[in-house]
XYZ file of C-alpha atoms in Angstrom:
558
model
C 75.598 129.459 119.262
C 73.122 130.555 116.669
C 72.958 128.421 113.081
C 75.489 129.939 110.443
C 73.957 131.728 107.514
C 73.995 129.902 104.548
C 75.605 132.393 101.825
C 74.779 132.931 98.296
C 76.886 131.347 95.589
C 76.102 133.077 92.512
C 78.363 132.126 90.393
C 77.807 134.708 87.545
C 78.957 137.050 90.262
C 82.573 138.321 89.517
C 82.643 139.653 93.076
C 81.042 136.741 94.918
C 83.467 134.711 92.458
C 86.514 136.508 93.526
C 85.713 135.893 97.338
C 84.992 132.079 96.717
C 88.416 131.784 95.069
C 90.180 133.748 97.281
C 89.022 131.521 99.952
C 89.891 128.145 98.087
C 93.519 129.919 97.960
C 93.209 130.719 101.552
C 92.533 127.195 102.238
C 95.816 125.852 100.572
C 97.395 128.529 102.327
C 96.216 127.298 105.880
C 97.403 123.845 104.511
C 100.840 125.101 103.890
C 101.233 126.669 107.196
C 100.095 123.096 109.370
C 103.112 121.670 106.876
C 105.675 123.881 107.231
C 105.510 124.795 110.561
C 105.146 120.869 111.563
C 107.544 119.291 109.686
C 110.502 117.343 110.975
C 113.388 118.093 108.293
C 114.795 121.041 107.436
C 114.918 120.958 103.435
C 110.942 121.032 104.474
C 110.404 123.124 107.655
C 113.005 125.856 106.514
C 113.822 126.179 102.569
C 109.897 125.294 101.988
C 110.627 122.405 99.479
C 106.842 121.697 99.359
C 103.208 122.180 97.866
C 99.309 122.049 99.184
C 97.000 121.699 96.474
C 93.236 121.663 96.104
C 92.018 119.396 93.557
C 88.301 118.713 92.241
C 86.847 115.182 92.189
C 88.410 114.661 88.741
C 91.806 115.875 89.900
C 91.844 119.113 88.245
C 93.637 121.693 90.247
C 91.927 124.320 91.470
C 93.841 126.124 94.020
C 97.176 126.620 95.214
C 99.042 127.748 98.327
C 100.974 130.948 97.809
C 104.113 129.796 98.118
C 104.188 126.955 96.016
C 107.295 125.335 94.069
C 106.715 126.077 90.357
C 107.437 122.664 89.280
C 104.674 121.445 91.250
C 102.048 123.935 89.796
C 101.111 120.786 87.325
C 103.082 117.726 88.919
C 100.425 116.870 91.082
C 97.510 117.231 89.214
C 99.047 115.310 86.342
C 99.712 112.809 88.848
C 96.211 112.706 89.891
C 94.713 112.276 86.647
C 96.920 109.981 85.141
C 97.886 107.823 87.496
C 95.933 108.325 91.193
C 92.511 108.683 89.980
C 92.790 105.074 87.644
C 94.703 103.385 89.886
C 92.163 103.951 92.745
C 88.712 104.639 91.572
C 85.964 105.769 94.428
C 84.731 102.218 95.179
C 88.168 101.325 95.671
C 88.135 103.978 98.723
C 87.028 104.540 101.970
C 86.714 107.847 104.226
C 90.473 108.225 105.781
C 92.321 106.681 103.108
C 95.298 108.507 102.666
C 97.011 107.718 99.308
C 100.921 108.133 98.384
C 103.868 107.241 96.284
C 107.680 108.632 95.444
C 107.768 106.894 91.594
C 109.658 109.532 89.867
C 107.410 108.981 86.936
C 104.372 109.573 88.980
C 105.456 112.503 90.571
C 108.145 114.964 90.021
C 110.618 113.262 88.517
C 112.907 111.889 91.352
C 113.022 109.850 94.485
C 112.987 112.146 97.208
C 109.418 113.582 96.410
C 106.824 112.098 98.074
C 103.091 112.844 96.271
C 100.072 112.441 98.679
C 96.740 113.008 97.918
C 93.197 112.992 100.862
C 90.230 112.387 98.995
C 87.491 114.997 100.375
C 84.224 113.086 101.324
C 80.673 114.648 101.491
C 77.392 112.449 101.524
C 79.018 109.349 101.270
C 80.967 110.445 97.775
C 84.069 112.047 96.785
C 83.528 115.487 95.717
C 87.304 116.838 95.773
C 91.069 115.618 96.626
C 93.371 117.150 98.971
C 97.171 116.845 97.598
C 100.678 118.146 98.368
C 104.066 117.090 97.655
C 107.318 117.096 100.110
C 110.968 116.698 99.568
C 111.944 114.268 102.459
C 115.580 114.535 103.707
C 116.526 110.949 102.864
C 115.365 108.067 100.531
C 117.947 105.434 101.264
C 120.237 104.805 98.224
C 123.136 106.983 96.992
C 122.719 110.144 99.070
C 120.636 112.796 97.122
C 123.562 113.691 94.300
C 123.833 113.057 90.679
C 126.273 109.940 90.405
C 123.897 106.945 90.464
C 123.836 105.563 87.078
C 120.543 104.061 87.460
C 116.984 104.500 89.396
C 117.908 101.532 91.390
C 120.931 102.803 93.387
C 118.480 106.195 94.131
C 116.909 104.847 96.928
C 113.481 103.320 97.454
C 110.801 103.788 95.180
C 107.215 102.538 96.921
C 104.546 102.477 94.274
C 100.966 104.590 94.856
C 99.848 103.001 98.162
C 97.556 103.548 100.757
C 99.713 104.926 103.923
C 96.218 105.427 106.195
C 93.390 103.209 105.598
C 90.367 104.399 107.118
C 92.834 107.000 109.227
C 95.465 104.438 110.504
C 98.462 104.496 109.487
C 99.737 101.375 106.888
C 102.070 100.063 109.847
C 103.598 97.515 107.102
C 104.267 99.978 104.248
C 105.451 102.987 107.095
C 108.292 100.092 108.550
C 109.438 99.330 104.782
C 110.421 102.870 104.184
C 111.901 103.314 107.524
C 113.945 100.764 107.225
C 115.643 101.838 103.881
C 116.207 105.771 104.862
C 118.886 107.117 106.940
C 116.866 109.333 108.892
C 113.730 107.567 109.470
C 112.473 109.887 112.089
C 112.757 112.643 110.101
C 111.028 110.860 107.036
C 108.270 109.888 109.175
C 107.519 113.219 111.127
C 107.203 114.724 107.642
C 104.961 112.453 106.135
C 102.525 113.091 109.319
C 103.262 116.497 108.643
C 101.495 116.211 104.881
C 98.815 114.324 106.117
C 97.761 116.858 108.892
C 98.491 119.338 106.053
C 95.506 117.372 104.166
C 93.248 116.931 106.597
C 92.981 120.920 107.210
C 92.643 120.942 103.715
C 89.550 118.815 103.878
C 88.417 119.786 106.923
C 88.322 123.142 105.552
C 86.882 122.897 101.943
C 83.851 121.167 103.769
C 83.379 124.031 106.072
C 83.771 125.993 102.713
C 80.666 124.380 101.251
C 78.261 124.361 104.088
C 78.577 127.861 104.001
C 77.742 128.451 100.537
C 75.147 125.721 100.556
C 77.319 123.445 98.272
C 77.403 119.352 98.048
C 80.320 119.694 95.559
C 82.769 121.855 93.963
C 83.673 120.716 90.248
C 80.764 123.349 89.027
C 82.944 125.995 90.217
C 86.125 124.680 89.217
C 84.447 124.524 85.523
C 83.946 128.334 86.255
C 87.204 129.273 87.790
C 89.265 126.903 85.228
C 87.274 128.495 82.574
C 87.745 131.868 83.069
C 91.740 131.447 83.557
C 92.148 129.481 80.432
C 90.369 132.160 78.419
C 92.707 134.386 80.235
C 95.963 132.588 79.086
C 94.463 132.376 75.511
C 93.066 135.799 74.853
C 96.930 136.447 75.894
C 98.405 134.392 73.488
C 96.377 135.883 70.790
C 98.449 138.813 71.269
C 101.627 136.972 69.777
C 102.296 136.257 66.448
C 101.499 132.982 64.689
C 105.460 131.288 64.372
C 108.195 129.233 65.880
C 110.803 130.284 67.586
C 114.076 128.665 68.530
C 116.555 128.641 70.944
C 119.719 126.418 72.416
C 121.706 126.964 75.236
C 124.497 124.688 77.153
C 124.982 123.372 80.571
C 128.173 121.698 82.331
C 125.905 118.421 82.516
C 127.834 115.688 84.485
C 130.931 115.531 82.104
C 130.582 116.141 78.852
C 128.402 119.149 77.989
C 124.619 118.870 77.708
C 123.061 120.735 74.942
C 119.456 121.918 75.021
C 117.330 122.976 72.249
C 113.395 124.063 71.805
C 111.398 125.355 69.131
C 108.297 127.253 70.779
C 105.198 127.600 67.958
C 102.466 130.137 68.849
C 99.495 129.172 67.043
C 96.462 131.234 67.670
C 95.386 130.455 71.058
C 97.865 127.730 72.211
C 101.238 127.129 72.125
C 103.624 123.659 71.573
C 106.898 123.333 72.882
C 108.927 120.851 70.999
C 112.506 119.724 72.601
C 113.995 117.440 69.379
C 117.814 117.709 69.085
C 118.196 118.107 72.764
C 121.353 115.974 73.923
C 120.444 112.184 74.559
C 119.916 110.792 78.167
C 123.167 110.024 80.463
C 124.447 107.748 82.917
C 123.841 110.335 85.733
C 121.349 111.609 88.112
C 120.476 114.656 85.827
C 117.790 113.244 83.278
C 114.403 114.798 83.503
C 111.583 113.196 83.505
C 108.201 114.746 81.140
C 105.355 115.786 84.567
C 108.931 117.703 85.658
C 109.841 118.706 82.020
C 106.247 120.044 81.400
C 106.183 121.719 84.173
C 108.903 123.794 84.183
C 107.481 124.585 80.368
C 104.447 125.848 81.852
C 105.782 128.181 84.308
C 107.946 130.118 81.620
C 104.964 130.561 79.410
C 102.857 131.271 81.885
C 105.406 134.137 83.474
C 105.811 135.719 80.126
C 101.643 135.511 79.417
C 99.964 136.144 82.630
C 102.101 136.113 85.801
C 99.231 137.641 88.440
C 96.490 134.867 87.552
C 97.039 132.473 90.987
C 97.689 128.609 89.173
C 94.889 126.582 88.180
C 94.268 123.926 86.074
C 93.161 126.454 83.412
C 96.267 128.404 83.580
C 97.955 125.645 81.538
C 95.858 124.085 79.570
C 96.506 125.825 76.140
C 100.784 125.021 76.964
C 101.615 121.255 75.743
C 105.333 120.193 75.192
C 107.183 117.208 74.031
C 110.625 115.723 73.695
C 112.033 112.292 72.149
C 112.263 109.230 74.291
C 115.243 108.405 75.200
C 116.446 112.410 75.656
C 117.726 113.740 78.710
C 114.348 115.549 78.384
C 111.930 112.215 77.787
C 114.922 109.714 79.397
C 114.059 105.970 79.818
C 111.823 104.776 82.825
C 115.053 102.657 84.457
C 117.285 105.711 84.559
C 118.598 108.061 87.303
C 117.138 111.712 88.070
C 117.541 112.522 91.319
C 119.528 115.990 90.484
C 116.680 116.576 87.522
C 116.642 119.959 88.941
C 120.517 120.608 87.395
C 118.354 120.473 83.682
C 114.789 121.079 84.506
C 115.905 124.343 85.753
C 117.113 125.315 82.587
C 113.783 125.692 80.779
C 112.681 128.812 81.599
C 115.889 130.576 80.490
C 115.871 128.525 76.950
C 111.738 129.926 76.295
C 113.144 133.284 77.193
C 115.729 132.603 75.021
C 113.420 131.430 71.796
C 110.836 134.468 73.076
C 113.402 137.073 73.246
C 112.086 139.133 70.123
C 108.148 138.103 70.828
C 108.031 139.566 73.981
C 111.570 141.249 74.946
C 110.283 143.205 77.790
C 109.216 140.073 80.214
C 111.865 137.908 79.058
C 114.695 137.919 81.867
C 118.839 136.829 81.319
C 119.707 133.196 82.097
C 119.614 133.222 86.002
C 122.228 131.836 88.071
C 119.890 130.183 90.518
C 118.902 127.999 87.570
C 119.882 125.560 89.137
C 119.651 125.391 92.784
C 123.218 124.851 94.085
C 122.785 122.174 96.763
C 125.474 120.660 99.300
C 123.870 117.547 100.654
C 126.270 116.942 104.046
C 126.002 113.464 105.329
C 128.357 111.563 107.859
C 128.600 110.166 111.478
C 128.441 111.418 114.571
C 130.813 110.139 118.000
C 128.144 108.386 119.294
C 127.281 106.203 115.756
C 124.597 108.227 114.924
C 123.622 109.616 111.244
C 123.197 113.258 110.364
C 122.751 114.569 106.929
C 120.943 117.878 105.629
C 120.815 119.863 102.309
C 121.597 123.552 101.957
C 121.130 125.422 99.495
C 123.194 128.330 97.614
C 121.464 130.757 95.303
C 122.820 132.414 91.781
C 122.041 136.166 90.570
C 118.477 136.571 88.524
C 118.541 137.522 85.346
C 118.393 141.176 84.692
C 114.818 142.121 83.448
C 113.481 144.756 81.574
C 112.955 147.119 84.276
C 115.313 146.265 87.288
C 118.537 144.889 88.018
C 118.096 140.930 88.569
C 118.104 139.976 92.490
C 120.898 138.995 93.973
C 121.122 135.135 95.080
C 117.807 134.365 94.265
C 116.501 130.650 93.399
C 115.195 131.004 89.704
C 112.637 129.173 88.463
C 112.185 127.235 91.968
C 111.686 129.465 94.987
C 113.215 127.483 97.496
C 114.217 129.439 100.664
C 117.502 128.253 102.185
C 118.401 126.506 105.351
C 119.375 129.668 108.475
C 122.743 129.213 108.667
C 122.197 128.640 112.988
C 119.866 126.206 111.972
C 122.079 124.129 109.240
C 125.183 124.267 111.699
C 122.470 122.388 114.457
C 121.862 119.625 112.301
C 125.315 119.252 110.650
C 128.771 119.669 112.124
C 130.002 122.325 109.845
C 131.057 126.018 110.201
C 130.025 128.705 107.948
C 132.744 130.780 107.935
C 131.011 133.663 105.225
C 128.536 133.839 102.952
C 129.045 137.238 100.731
C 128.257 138.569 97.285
C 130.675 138.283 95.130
C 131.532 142.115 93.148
C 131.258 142.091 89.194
C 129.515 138.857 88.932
C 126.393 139.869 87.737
C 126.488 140.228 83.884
C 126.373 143.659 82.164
C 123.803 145.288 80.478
C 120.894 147.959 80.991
C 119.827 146.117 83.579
C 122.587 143.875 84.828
C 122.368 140.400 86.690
C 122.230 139.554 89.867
C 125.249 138.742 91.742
C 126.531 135.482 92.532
C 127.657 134.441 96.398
C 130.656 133.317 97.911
C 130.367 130.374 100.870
C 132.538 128.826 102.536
C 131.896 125.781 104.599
C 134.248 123.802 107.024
C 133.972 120.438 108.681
C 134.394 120.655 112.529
C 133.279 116.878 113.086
C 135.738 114.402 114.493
C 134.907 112.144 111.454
C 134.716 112.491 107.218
C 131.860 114.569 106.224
C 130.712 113.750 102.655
C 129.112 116.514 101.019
C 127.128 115.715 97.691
C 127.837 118.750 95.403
C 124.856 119.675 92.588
C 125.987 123.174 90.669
C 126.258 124.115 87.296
C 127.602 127.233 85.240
C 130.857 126.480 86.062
C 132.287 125.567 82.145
C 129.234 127.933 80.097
C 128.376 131.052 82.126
C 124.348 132.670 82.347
C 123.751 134.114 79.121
C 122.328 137.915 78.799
C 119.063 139.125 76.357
C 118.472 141.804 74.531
C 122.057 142.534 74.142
C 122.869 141.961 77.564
C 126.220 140.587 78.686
C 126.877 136.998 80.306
C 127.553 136.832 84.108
C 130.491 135.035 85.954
C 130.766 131.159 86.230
C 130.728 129.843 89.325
C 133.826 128.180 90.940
C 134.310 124.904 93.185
C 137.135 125.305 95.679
C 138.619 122.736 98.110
C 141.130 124.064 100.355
C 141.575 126.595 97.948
C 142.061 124.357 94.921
C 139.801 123.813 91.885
C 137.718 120.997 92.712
C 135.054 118.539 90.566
C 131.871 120.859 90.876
C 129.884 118.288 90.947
C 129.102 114.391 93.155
C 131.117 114.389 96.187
C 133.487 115.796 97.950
C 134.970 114.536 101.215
C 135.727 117.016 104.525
C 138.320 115.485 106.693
C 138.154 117.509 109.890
C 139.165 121.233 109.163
C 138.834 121.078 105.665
C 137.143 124.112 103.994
C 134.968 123.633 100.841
C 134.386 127.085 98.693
C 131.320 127.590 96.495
C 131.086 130.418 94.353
C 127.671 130.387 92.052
C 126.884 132.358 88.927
C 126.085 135.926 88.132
C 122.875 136.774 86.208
C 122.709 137.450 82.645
C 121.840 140.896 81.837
C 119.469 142.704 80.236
C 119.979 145.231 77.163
C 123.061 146.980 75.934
C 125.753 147.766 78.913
C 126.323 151.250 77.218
C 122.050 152.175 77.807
C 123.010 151.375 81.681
C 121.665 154.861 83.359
C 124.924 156.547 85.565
C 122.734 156.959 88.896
C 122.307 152.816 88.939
C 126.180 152.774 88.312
C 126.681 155.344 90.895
C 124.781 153.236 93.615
C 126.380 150.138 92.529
C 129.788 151.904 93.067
C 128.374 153.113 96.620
C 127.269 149.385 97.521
C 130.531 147.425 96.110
C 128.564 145.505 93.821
C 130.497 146.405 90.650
C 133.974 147.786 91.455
C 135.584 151.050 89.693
C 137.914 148.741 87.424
C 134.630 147.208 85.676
C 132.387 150.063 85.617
C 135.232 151.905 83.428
C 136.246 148.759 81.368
C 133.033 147.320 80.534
C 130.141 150.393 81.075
C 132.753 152.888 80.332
C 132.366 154.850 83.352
C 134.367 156.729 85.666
C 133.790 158.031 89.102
C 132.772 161.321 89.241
C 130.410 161.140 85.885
C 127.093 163.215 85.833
C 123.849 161.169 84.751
């Protein structure tokens, strides 16, 4: 086999620039692929709770795989920089180290996330990290729900250690955290499953470089990073100088929790400040800053410049803050495991406060913001544990050109368990999951509609499910003049039920879960007849709402 051609890396070269980044994408994208399709659990083989991330040697991200979780778009870089990178300098490493922790205050701001980063050796130095992040199906404690009143009853929290040294595994620290998680097997297959993921990451990046004649790669992240935060800021130009406010209210655990933001443009960057937000509770639902931040990233960055793929540049003209001791900045000792039931939130309050600045990419509050989650856990005849998360999706937010989607996680884009594969791992019965008519909210563009499950135990013994919803007391709000969607509802045995911590299945009892509708977008009375006429046609909005609330009747010409 002949010698490969060394290419030319001109970096002045948009085109030779665009096929060097496209391949550093590519790369993360052949990481996420080993991960997924290896992976023990199925919160990570099937709903894709997960992220591969190239980093440069300063821990700077560079590129992303595809499919990434929003929330991690700046989780694991910040955890790099801040915490990885000074805790273990280069000296402090050796080729096959393999470096990891689940420290909500690392990472992403609960338990169940593990963050691992590879460093990326060429010539005896480090020229570039390999990272990802994985939500494993168990981490001992209180079952993933959002009763624990501290971080202590969460499960266990290992600090950032080494899990391979010099490629084998840390027997020691791999024992400690399968002896504290329910499913060790699980736990363990999908921690090999991130470091393979890393390893093609590496593997791959060095191939990368020998073709383009390269010992290192932070000169072209400078380049890539640059260009992308001139992007973003050229972008931001475009808005006027101000701030802008907005509040909205969620369920919380009991009493309601009330968010607030004032956004200020300013030139070319943009601060997000959370003050009067409500203080931090006694549940699993405070939300830690790197999981805070990034959720305030992603909703500027939607509403700026969507199509850019993430880098570290894409964010670096967004900062954010909050006061300590807020649900939004909440002390170091308390819980956050079901983070996600506030973090989620965000987007929809930026939209909120952006509504006039830029109307047409704001969308409605979205009913998949939050994940619903049913985290079933119990016993099997023989003694043995089973547990597994599913999750149910709300209706988008209308936007200003399309009906919201229907069911859609929103701002995560976590897929959801196959129901043949959830009903393999857990002894229930799914007896429907259907759209539920009229749920979407009204408006030009309505909301997407909410969906109907319903779940029964067929196991000989209690199944507890751990229940995380919200939009069950304050319903998705619409923008632009759009209307609010439906709540959702929390049925046991066809009574109302606490929508959220857990419920208990005796055999052959059914559980219900109806989430939210979509907010909508613009005036109901600007909603064109032919989209009113093919809702009609497809049963999403039934003839008893299309007359009270569009005015329309059946039979109307557009």
């Amino acid at each position: 086999m002949g010698k490969m051609e060394t290419l030319k890396a001109d970096l002045t070269d948009p085109i030779t620039l665009q096929v060097m980044w496209n391949r550093l994408i590519f790369i993360a994208d052949q990481a996420d692929t080993v991960l997924g399709r290896t992976a023990f659990s199925p919160i990570v083989r099937e709903n894709h709770d997960y992220v591969t991330v190239l980093l440069d040697s300063r821990g700077r991200a560079l590129a992303q795989c595809t499919w990434s979780i929003p929330v991690f778009i700046s989780s694991l870089p910040a955890a790099a920089q801040k915490h990885f990178l000074p805790t273990f300098s280069p000296d402090m490493l050796e080729e096959g180290d393999v470096l990891a922790t689940n420290d909500p205050e690392i990472g992403t701001g609960h338990l169940p996330d593990v963050t691992m980063i590879t460093p990326i050796w060429k010539n005896g130095k480090i020229i570039a990290y390999a990272g990802s992040i994985a939500h494993l199906p168990d981490i001992g404690g209180r079952p993933l729900h959002s009763e624990a009143v501290d971080i202590f009853e969460e499960g266990v929290r290992f600090p950032i250690v080494k899990l391979l040294k010099k490629g084998e595994p840390n027997r020691d620290v791999l024992a400690m955290i399968a002896a504290s998680v329910r499913l060790p097997t699980e736990v363990q297959g999908d921690l090999d499953s991130m470091v393979a993921a890393n390893n093609v990451m590496g593997r791959e990046l060095l191939r990368f470089l020998d073709e383009y004649g390269l010992d290192e790669v932070d000169t072209l992240a400078d380049v890539i990073q640059g260009l992308s935060e001139r992007q973003t800021r050229a972008a931001i130009r475009n808005w006027p100088n101000g701030t802008y406010c907005s509040e909205l209210t969620l369920d919380g655990y009991s009493p309601d929790v009330v968010l607030k933001a004032a956004v200020t443009v300013e030139d070319d960057r943009i601060h997000v400040d959370y003050t009067g937000s409500s203080a931090q509770v006694l549940n699993s639902i405070n939300c830690r800053t790197n999981y805070r931040y990034a959720h305030t990233a992603y909703a500027l960055k939607c509403l700026l410049d969507p199509e850019t793929p993430n880098n570290e540049g894409c964010i670096a003209p967004f900062t954010d803050e909050a006061p300590m001791g807020s649900i939004l900045n909440p002390q170091p000792w308390t819980a956050g495991n079901s983070r996600n039931l506030i973090g989620h939130a965000i987007p929809s309050l930026i939209f909120k406060a952006l509504e006039e600045v830029a109307p047409e990419g704001v969308i409605g509050d979205s009913g998949g913001a939050p994940i619903w989650a049913a985290n079933c856990v119990g016993q099997r005849a023989d003694g043995s544990q089973y547990g597994s998360v599913q999750n149910f999706h709300g209706g988008q937010g209308g936007r200003s050109d399309s009906d919201g989607l229907d069911t859609l996680s929103f701002p995560s884009n976590c897929k959801v368990t196959a129901v043949e594969m959830f009903e393999l791992v857990v002894p229930v019965l799914t007896h429907c999951k259907e759209l539920i008519p009229d749920s979407g909210g009204a408006g030009k563009y309505r909301g997407g509609l909410g969906q109907r499950a319903l779940l029964e135990n067929l196991g000989d013994s209690p199944m507890s499910i751990y229940l995380a919803s919200e939009r069950t007391r304050t319903p998705c709000f619409g923008v632009v003049g759009g209307q609010s969607g439906r709540k959702g509802v929390v049925l046991k045995n066809g009574a109302p039920h606490q929508p959220k911590g857990k419920v208990t299945l005796e055999k052959g009892d059914r559980l219900t879960l109806e989430t939210p509708g979509g907010g909508g977008w613009g005036a109901a009375e600007a909603r064109p007849a032919e989209l009113l006429r093919e809702d009609l046609r497809l049963g999403l909005v039934t003839a008893a709402a299309a007359a009270e609330i569009y005015g329309y009747e059946e039979g109307e010409e557009a």
